[in-house]
């Protein structure tokens, strides 16, 4: 892939180039369909014009974000990302307020860790993603998301070709979590055992991806900018961030249902793969 103008502004943005990748062309076709699903369902429910427009935009973002996150979590399995997209849209139809914000915040954190673009995050990228993490903490009342964000910055500051200044962002995120917990009197009782079938299914999907993460021995996908094979430890680090981001929010499943959908799509891909530990073909 040639140098794209988006990289003048960000190192973690990934442009959709249909001429380069057939899967990107498929996504560009499916996004308007997802928007139409949101608009039609809202119209059938008696929504007004503004509500219909909002639903169309939300479903478009959900479709793209879930597909993109699944691609980041398991780069070698292109088809599974489309399963994740379908599951996320079904979740959006089932939940009143699926967590779009946490979906894109987690996408940013994972890209910082796995460096799928082939470049390290810019300082501005880290600032924006950190602010998104704080927004998630307060908007969804999820203090432990601060620990997830902190771990992502620690990974980027310690894995191959580390950015040492990311430790500063890690400390800020961890400190933000502590402040929220003290202000809102939050303790470990925040976590609870699953008490519904969908919560148990979500947990099973997370466990499957965790097993795949530990068993993963090789990554074939290359970085966007230079085509070099992605670093295995960084890919695993990104997978860990996605898993923990979903796990910390299972107490309020609605907040992380889109993250769970992305993970579940990958789990389905594994279920239909002949060899559990072998990456799928691109």
mmCIF file of C-alpha atoms in Angstrom:
data_model
loop_
_atom_site.group_PDB
_atom_site.id
_atom_site.type_symbol
_atom_site.label_atom_id
_atom_site.label_comp_id
_atom_site.label_asym_id
_atom_site.label_seq_id
_atom_site.Cartn_x
_atom_site.Cartn_y
_atom_site.Cartn_z
ATOM 1 C CA UNK A 1 0.000 0.000 0.000
ATOM 2 C CA UNK A 2 1.350 3.430 -0.911
ATOM 3 C CA UNK A 3 1.559 6.245 1.574
ATOM 4 C CA UNK A 4 -1.977 7.513 2.139
ATOM 5 C CA UNK A 5 -2.766 11.133 2.947
ATOM 6 C CA UNK A 6 -4.522 10.037 6.141
ATOM 7 C CA UNK A 7 -1.086 9.363 7.629
ATOM 8 C CA UNK A 8 -0.375 13.085 7.588
ATOM 9 C CA UNK A 9 -2.779 13.347 10.511
ATOM 10 C CA UNK A 10 -2.716 9.986 12.294
ATOM 11 C CA UNK A 11 -0.617 6.854 12.517
ATOM 12 C CA UNK A 12 -3.441 4.551 13.623
ATOM 13 C CA UNK A 13 -6.070 5.354 11.007
ATOM 14 C CA UNK A 14 -6.521 2.734 8.303
ATOM 15 C CA UNK A 15 -8.079 3.885 5.022
ATOM 16 C CA UNK A 16 -10.519 1.667 3.167
ATOM 17 C CA UNK A 17 -9.038 1.127 -0.286
ATOM 18 C CA UNK A 18 -11.383 -1.069 -2.356
ATOM 19 C CA UNK A 19 -8.956 -1.278 -5.273
ATOM 20 C CA UNK A 20 -6.299 -2.841 -3.062
ATOM 21 C CA UNK A 21 -8.412 -5.305 -1.061
ATOM 22 C CA UNK A 22 -11.658 -7.048 -2.158
ATOM 23 C CA UNK A 23 -12.770 -7.234 1.490
ATOM 24 C CA UNK A 24 -12.649 -3.447 1.701
ATOM 25 C CA UNK A 25 -14.891 -3.239 -1.351
ATOM 26 C CA UNK A 26 -17.331 -5.620 0.329
ATOM 27 C CA UNK A 27 -17.355 -3.448 3.455
ATOM 28 C CA UNK A 28 -18.129 -0.326 1.421
ATOM 29 C CA UNK A 29 -21.087 -2.162 -0.111
ATOM 30 C CA UNK A 30 -22.363 -3.449 3.240
ATOM 31 C CA UNK A 31 -22.122 -0.172 5.170
ATOM 32 C CA UNK A 32 -25.018 1.542 3.320
ATOM 33 C CA UNK A 33 -27.066 -1.638 3.805
ATOM 34 C CA UNK A 34 -26.378 -1.503 7.547
ATOM 35 C CA UNK A 35 -27.456 2.130 7.624
ATOM 36 C CA UNK A 36 -30.629 1.188 5.768
ATOM 37 C CA UNK A 37 -31.389 -1.517 8.349
ATOM 38 C CA UNK A 38 -31.107 1.029 11.143
ATOM 39 C CA UNK A 39 -33.241 3.577 9.325
ATOM 40 C CA UNK A 40 -35.970 1.104 8.347
ATOM 41 C CA UNK A 41 -36.273 -0.490 11.788
ATOM 42 C CA UNK A 42 -36.530 2.936 13.411
ATOM 43 C CA UNK A 43 -39.109 4.051 10.846
ATOM 44 C CA UNK A 44 -41.171 0.914 11.436
ATOM 45 C CA UNK A 45 -41.022 1.618 15.173
ATOM 46 C CA UNK A 46 -42.559 5.039 14.571
ATOM 47 C CA UNK A 47 -39.398 7.130 14.832
ATOM 48 C CA UNK A 48 -39.216 10.692 13.614
ATOM 49 C CA UNK A 49 -36.929 11.930 10.836
ATOM 50 C CA UNK A 50 -34.078 12.880 13.190
ATOM 51 C CA UNK A 51 -34.295 9.537 14.997
ATOM 52 C CA UNK A 52 -34.211 7.698 11.675
ATOM 53 C CA UNK A 53 -31.106 9.622 10.637
ATOM 54 C CA UNK A 54 -29.418 8.937 13.977
ATOM 55 C CA UNK A 55 -30.201 5.234 13.712
ATOM 56 C CA UNK A 56 -28.792 5.074 10.180
ATOM 57 C CA UNK A 57 -25.533 6.687 11.298
ATOM 58 C CA UNK A 58 -25.336 4.481 14.403
ATOM 59 C CA UNK A 59 -25.800 1.265 12.446
ATOM 60 C CA UNK A 60 -23.222 2.362 9.898
ATOM 61 C CA UNK A 61 -20.701 3.036 12.696
ATOM 62 C CA UNK A 62 -21.549 -0.251 14.414
ATOM 63 C CA UNK A 63 -21.048 -2.232 11.220
ATOM 64 C CA UNK A 64 -17.724 -0.604 10.438
ATOM 65 C CA UNK A 65 -16.406 -0.553 14.004
ATOM 66 C CA UNK A 66 -17.185 -4.198 14.746
ATOM 67 C CA UNK A 67 -15.660 -5.336 11.452
ATOM 68 C CA UNK A 68 -12.561 -3.210 12.000
ATOM 69 C CA UNK A 69 -12.078 -4.379 15.594
ATOM 70 C CA UNK A 70 -12.373 -8.035 14.597
ATOM 71 C CA UNK A 71 -9.773 -7.462 11.876
ATOM 72 C CA UNK A 72 -7.428 -5.965 14.471
ATOM 73 C CA UNK A 73 -7.985 -8.689 17.046
ATOM 74 C CA UNK A 74 -7.270 -11.513 14.611
ATOM 75 C CA UNK A 75 -5.669 -10.091 11.444
ATOM 76 C CA UNK A 76 -5.318 -13.433 9.645
ATOM 77 C CA UNK A 77 -9.048 -14.205 9.575
ATOM 78 C CA UNK A 78 -10.789 -11.896 7.113
ATOM 79 C CA UNK A 79 -14.106 -13.829 6.863
ATOM 80 C CA UNK A 80 -14.621 -13.869 10.640
ATOM 81 C CA UNK A 81 -14.717 -10.077 10.681
ATOM 82 C CA UNK A 82 -17.876 -10.140 8.562
ATOM 83 C CA UNK A 83 -19.457 -12.570 11.010
ATOM 84 C CA UNK A 84 -18.601 -10.076 13.741
ATOM 85 C CA UNK A 85 -20.313 -7.340 11.738
ATOM 86 C CA UNK A 86 -23.522 -9.370 11.428
ATOM 87 C CA UNK A 87 -23.526 -10.255 15.123
ATOM 88 C CA UNK A 88 -22.966 -6.617 16.067
ATOM 89 C CA UNK A 89 -25.924 -5.510 13.941
ATOM 90 C CA UNK A 90 -28.104 -8.170 15.569
ATOM 91 C CA UNK A 91 -26.948 -6.894 18.957
ATOM 92 C CA UNK A 92 -27.829 -3.341 17.923
ATOM 93 C CA UNK A 93 -31.341 -4.532 17.107
ATOM 94 C CA UNK A 94 -31.611 -6.235 20.505
ATOM 95 C CA UNK A 95 -30.108 -3.598 22.801
ATOM 96 C CA UNK A 96 -31.354 -0.029 23.102
ATOM 97 C CA UNK A 97 -27.947 1.570 23.673
ATOM 98 C CA UNK A 98 -25.085 -0.626 22.453
ATOM 99 C CA UNK A 99 -21.680 0.810 23.317
ATOM 100 C CA UNK A 100 -20.447 2.543 20.176
ATOM 101 C CA UNK A 101 -18.086 4.764 22.157
ATOM 102 C CA UNK A 102 -16.261 1.887 23.846
ATOM 103 C CA UNK A 103 -16.099 0.064 20.507
ATOM 104 C CA UNK A 104 -14.051 2.824 18.884
ATOM 105 C CA UNK A 105 -12.015 3.575 22.010
ATOM 106 C CA UNK A 106 -10.983 -0.080 22.136
ATOM 107 C CA UNK A 107 -10.252 -0.074 18.417
ATOM 108 C CA UNK A 108 -7.850 2.819 19.001
ATOM 109 C CA UNK A 109 -6.148 1.071 21.921
ATOM 110 C CA UNK A 110 -5.699 -2.163 19.960
ATOM 111 C CA UNK A 111 -4.216 -0.333 16.984
ATOM 112 C CA UNK A 112 -1.763 1.473 19.243
ATOM 113 C CA UNK A 113 -0.597 -1.903 20.542
ATOM 114 C CA UNK A 114 -0.487 -4.029 17.385
ATOM 115 C CA UNK A 115 0.664 -1.277 14.999
ATOM 116 C CA UNK A 116 -1.273 -2.744 12.091
ATOM 117 C CA UNK A 117 -0.568 0.373 10.023
ATOM 118 C CA UNK A 118 3.176 -0.243 10.315
ATOM 119 C CA UNK A 119 3.752 2.942 12.309
ATOM 120 C CA UNK A 120 3.952 3.833 15.969
ATOM 121 C CA UNK A 121 1.202 6.026 17.375
ATOM 122 C CA UNK A 122 1.764 9.754 17.212
ATOM 123 C CA UNK A 123 1.602 11.795 20.378
ATOM 124 C CA UNK A 124 -1.711 13.238 19.165
ATOM 125 C CA UNK A 125 -3.068 9.701 18.616
ATOM 126 C CA UNK A 126 -2.227 8.747 22.185
ATOM 127 C CA UNK A 127 -3.860 11.888 23.560
ATOM 128 C CA UNK A 128 -7.069 11.334 21.596
ATOM 129 C CA UNK A 129 -7.321 7.660 22.561
ATOM 130 C CA UNK A 130 -6.598 8.484 26.215
ATOM 131 C CA UNK A 131 -9.396 11.063 26.204
ATOM 132 C CA UNK A 132 -11.735 8.503 24.637
ATOM 133 C CA UNK A 133 -10.824 6.098 27.437
ATOM 134 C CA UNK A 134 -11.736 8.701 30.062
ATOM 135 C CA UNK A 135 -14.979 9.378 28.214
ATOM 136 C CA UNK A 136 -15.780 5.670 28.366
ATOM 137 C CA UNK A 137 -15.032 5.542 32.103
ATOM 138 C CA UNK A 138 -17.469 8.329 32.931
ATOM 139 C CA UNK A 139 -20.097 7.784 30.231
ATOM 140 C CA UNK A 140 -20.525 4.083 30.984
ATOM 141 C CA UNK A 141 -19.497 4.145 34.662
ATOM 142 C CA UNK A 142 -16.748 1.638 33.908
ATOM 143 C CA UNK A 143 -13.734 2.582 36.053
ATOM 144 C CA UNK A 144 -11.778 -0.556 35.228
ATOM 145 C CA UNK A 145 -11.615 0.495 31.597
ATOM 146 C CA UNK A 146 -8.918 2.834 32.844
ATOM 147 C CA UNK A 147 -6.804 -0.190 33.770
ATOM 148 C CA UNK A 148 -7.346 -1.632 30.278
ATOM 149 C CA UNK A 149 -6.223 1.635 28.672
ATOM 150 C CA UNK A 150 -3.230 1.809 31.013
ATOM 151 C CA UNK A 151 -2.199 -1.727 30.053
ATOM 152 C CA UNK A 152 -2.448 -0.862 26.348
ATOM 153 C CA UNK A 153 -0.081 2.066 26.802
ATOM 154 C CA UNK A 154 2.256 -0.106 28.894
ATOM 155 C CA UNK A 155 2.338 -2.672 26.088
ATOM 156 C CA UNK A 156 3.201 0.004 23.535
ATOM 157 C CA UNK A 157 5.868 1.305 25.854
ATOM 158 C CA UNK A 158 7.516 -2.047 26.450
ATOM 159 C CA UNK A 159 7.038 -4.371 23.435
ATOM 160 C CA UNK A 160 9.108 -4.328 20.232
ATOM 161 C CA UNK A 161 10.306 -0.807 19.319
ATOM 162 C CA UNK A 162 8.767 0.711 22.462
ATOM 163 C CA UNK A 163 7.602 4.294 22.892
ATOM 164 C CA UNK A 164 8.719 5.088 26.421
ATOM 165 C CA UNK A 165 6.484 8.143 26.761
ATOM 166 C CA UNK A 166 3.456 5.831 26.625
ATOM 167 C CA UNK A 167 4.159 4.990 30.268
ATOM 168 C CA UNK A 168 3.065 8.528 31.123
ATOM 169 C CA UNK A 169 -0.304 7.928 29.460
ATOM 170 C CA UNK A 170 -0.538 4.620 31.315
ATOM 171 C CA UNK A 171 -0.040 6.356 34.656
ATOM 172 C CA UNK A 172 -2.647 8.991 33.793
ATOM 173 C CA UNK A 173 -5.211 6.333 32.832
ATOM 174 C CA UNK A 174 -4.510 4.301 35.950
ATOM 175 C CA UNK A 175 -4.734 7.420 38.076
ATOM 176 C CA UNK A 176 -8.045 8.313 36.457
ATOM 177 C CA UNK A 177 -9.394 4.902 37.369
ATOM 178 C CA UNK A 178 -8.361 5.352 41.019
ATOM 179 C CA UNK A 179 -9.911 8.816 41.186
ATOM 180 C CA UNK A 180 -13.201 7.544 39.788
ATOM 181 C CA UNK A 181 -13.265 4.591 42.159
ATOM 182 C CA UNK A 182 -12.652 6.811 45.193
ATOM 183 C CA UNK A 183 -15.179 9.443 44.108
ATOM 184 C CA UNK A 184 -17.875 6.865 43.388
ATOM 185 C CA UNK A 185 -16.988 4.359 46.116
ATOM 186 C CA UNK A 186 -16.393 1.526 43.651
ATOM 187 C CA UNK A 187 -14.724 -1.695 44.794
ATOM 188 C CA UNK A 188 -14.129 -5.172 43.466
ATOM 189 C CA UNK A 189 -17.788 -5.959 44.159
ATOM 190 C CA UNK A 190 -18.310 -4.222 40.809
ATOM 191 C CA UNK A 191 -17.669 -7.630 39.235
ATOM 192 C CA UNK A 192 -20.266 -10.379 39.514
ATOM 193 C CA UNK A 193 -20.785 -13.858 38.132
ATOM 194 C CA UNK A 194 -22.866 -14.189 34.927
ATOM 195 C CA UNK A 195 -26.554 -14.671 35.713
ATOM 196 C CA UNK A 196 -28.084 -15.037 32.244
ATOM 197 C CA UNK A 197 -27.572 -17.214 29.192
ATOM 198 C CA UNK A 198 -26.289 -14.370 27.029
ATOM 199 C CA UNK A 199 -23.737 -13.408 29.682
ATOM 200 C CA UNK A 200 -22.475 -16.988 29.828
ATOM 201 C CA UNK A 201 -22.271 -17.117 26.014
ATOM 202 C CA UNK A 202 -20.331 -13.849 26.050
ATOM 203 C CA UNK A 203 -17.912 -15.263 28.606
ATOM 204 C CA UNK A 204 -17.454 -18.444 26.552
ATOM 205 C CA UNK A 205 -16.622 -16.362 23.464
ATOM 206 C CA UNK A 206 -13.988 -14.468 25.456
ATOM 207 C CA UNK A 207 -12.488 -17.714 26.737
ATOM 208 C CA UNK A 208 -12.265 -19.107 23.196
ATOM 209 C CA UNK A 209 -10.405 -16.038 21.965
ATOM 210 C CA UNK A 210 -8.131 -16.191 25.018
ATOM 211 C CA UNK A 211 -7.249 -19.796 24.141
ATOM 212 C CA UNK A 212 -6.593 -18.812 20.558
ATOM 213 C CA UNK A 213 -4.350 -15.996 21.759
ATOM 214 C CA UNK A 214 -2.229 -18.380 23.827
ATOM 215 C CA UNK A 215 -2.060 -20.960 21.032
ATOM 216 C CA UNK A 216 -1.263 -18.494 18.264
ATOM 217 C CA UNK A 217 2.275 -19.185 17.021
ATOM 218 C CA UNK A 218 2.487 -17.157 13.832
ATOM 219 C CA UNK A 219 0.939 -14.145 12.135
ATOM 220 C CA UNK A 220 0.945 -13.858 8.348
ATOM 221 C CA UNK A 221 -0.719 -10.479 7.870
ATOM 222 C CA UNK A 222 1.455 -7.515 6.946
ATOM 223 C CA UNK A 223 1.371 -3.875 7.993
ATOM 224 C CA UNK A 224 -0.463 -1.453 5.721
ATOM 225 C CA UNK A 225 2.418 0.904 5.041
ATOM 226 C CA UNK A 226 5.405 -1.384 4.504
ATOM 227 C CA UNK A 227 3.928 -4.870 4.179
ATOM 228 C CA UNK A 228 6.177 -6.241 6.907
ATOM 229 C CA UNK A 229 4.685 -9.098 8.911
ATOM 230 C CA UNK A 230 3.040 -7.909 12.094
ATOM 231 C CA UNK A 231 4.876 -8.633 15.321
ATOM 232 C CA UNK A 232 3.367 -11.668 17.038
ATOM 233 C CA UNK A 233 3.732 -10.294 20.564
ATOM 234 C CA UNK A 234 2.064 -7.046 19.587
ATOM 235 C CA UNK A 235 -0.822 -8.879 17.912
ATOM 236 C CA UNK A 236 -1.267 -10.949 21.068
ATOM 237 C CA UNK A 237 -1.102 -7.766 23.127
ATOM 238 C CA UNK A 238 -3.892 -6.263 21.041
ATOM 239 C CA UNK A 239 -5.982 -9.392 21.508
ATOM 240 C CA UNK A 240 -5.462 -9.165 25.275
ATOM 241 C CA UNK A 241 -6.650 -5.552 25.292
ATOM 242 C CA UNK A 242 -9.806 -6.454 23.363
ATOM 243 C CA UNK A 243 -10.527 -9.337 25.712
ATOM 244 C CA UNK A 244 -10.015 -7.290 28.874
ATOM 245 C CA UNK A 245 -12.048 -4.377 27.514
ATOM 246 C CA UNK A 246 -14.986 -6.730 26.997
ATOM 247 C CA UNK A 247 -14.490 -8.627 30.248
ATOM 248 C CA UNK A 248 -14.408 -5.547 32.471
ATOM 249 C CA UNK A 249 -17.834 -4.527 31.186
ATOM 250 C CA UNK A 250 -19.699 -7.825 31.418
ATOM 251 C CA UNK A 251 -21.437 -6.596 34.585
ATOM 252 C CA UNK A 252 -23.408 -4.263 32.290
ATOM 253 C CA UNK A 253 -23.458 -6.289 29.090
ATOM 254 C CA UNK A 254 -25.134 -3.545 27.073
ATOM 255 C CA UNK A 255 -21.983 -1.439 27.404
ATOM 256 C CA UNK A 256 -19.716 -4.033 25.781
ATOM 257 C CA UNK A 257 -22.092 -6.073 23.628
ATOM 258 C CA UNK A 258 -20.428 -4.807 20.439
ATOM 259 C CA UNK A 259 -17.012 -5.854 21.736
ATOM 260 C CA UNK A 260 -18.449 -9.262 22.552
ATOM 261 C CA UNK A 261 -19.941 -9.473 19.049
ATOM 262 C CA UNK A 262 -16.526 -8.793 17.519
ATOM 263 C CA UNK A 263 -14.974 -11.520 19.660
ATOM 264 C CA UNK A 264 -17.833 -13.946 18.992
ATOM 265 C CA UNK A 265 -17.373 -13.571 15.243
ATOM 266 C CA UNK A 266 -13.783 -14.703 15.611
ATOM 267 C CA UNK A 267 -14.922 -17.586 17.831
ATOM 268 C CA UNK A 268 -17.347 -18.715 15.107
ATOM 269 C CA UNK A 269 -14.492 -18.572 12.617
ATOM 270 C CA UNK A 270 -12.483 -20.853 14.870
ATOM 271 C CA UNK A 271 -15.381 -23.284 15.228
ATOM 272 C CA UNK A 272 -15.465 -23.873 11.478
ATOM 273 C CA UNK A 273 -11.715 -24.023 11.045
ATOM 274 C CA UNK A 274 -10.131 -27.467 10.607
ATOM 275 C CA UNK A 275 -7.142 -26.815 12.843
ATOM 276 C CA UNK A 276 -7.773 -24.902 16.054
ATOM 277 C CA UNK A 277 -4.329 -23.390 16.281
ATOM 278 C CA UNK A 278 -3.724 -22.584 12.599
ATOM 279 C CA UNK A 279 -4.582 -19.038 11.414
ATOM 280 C CA UNK A 280 -7.245 -18.819 8.751
ATOM 281 C CA UNK A 281 -6.243 -17.932 5.244
ATOM 282 C CA UNK A 282 -6.725 -14.303 4.261
#
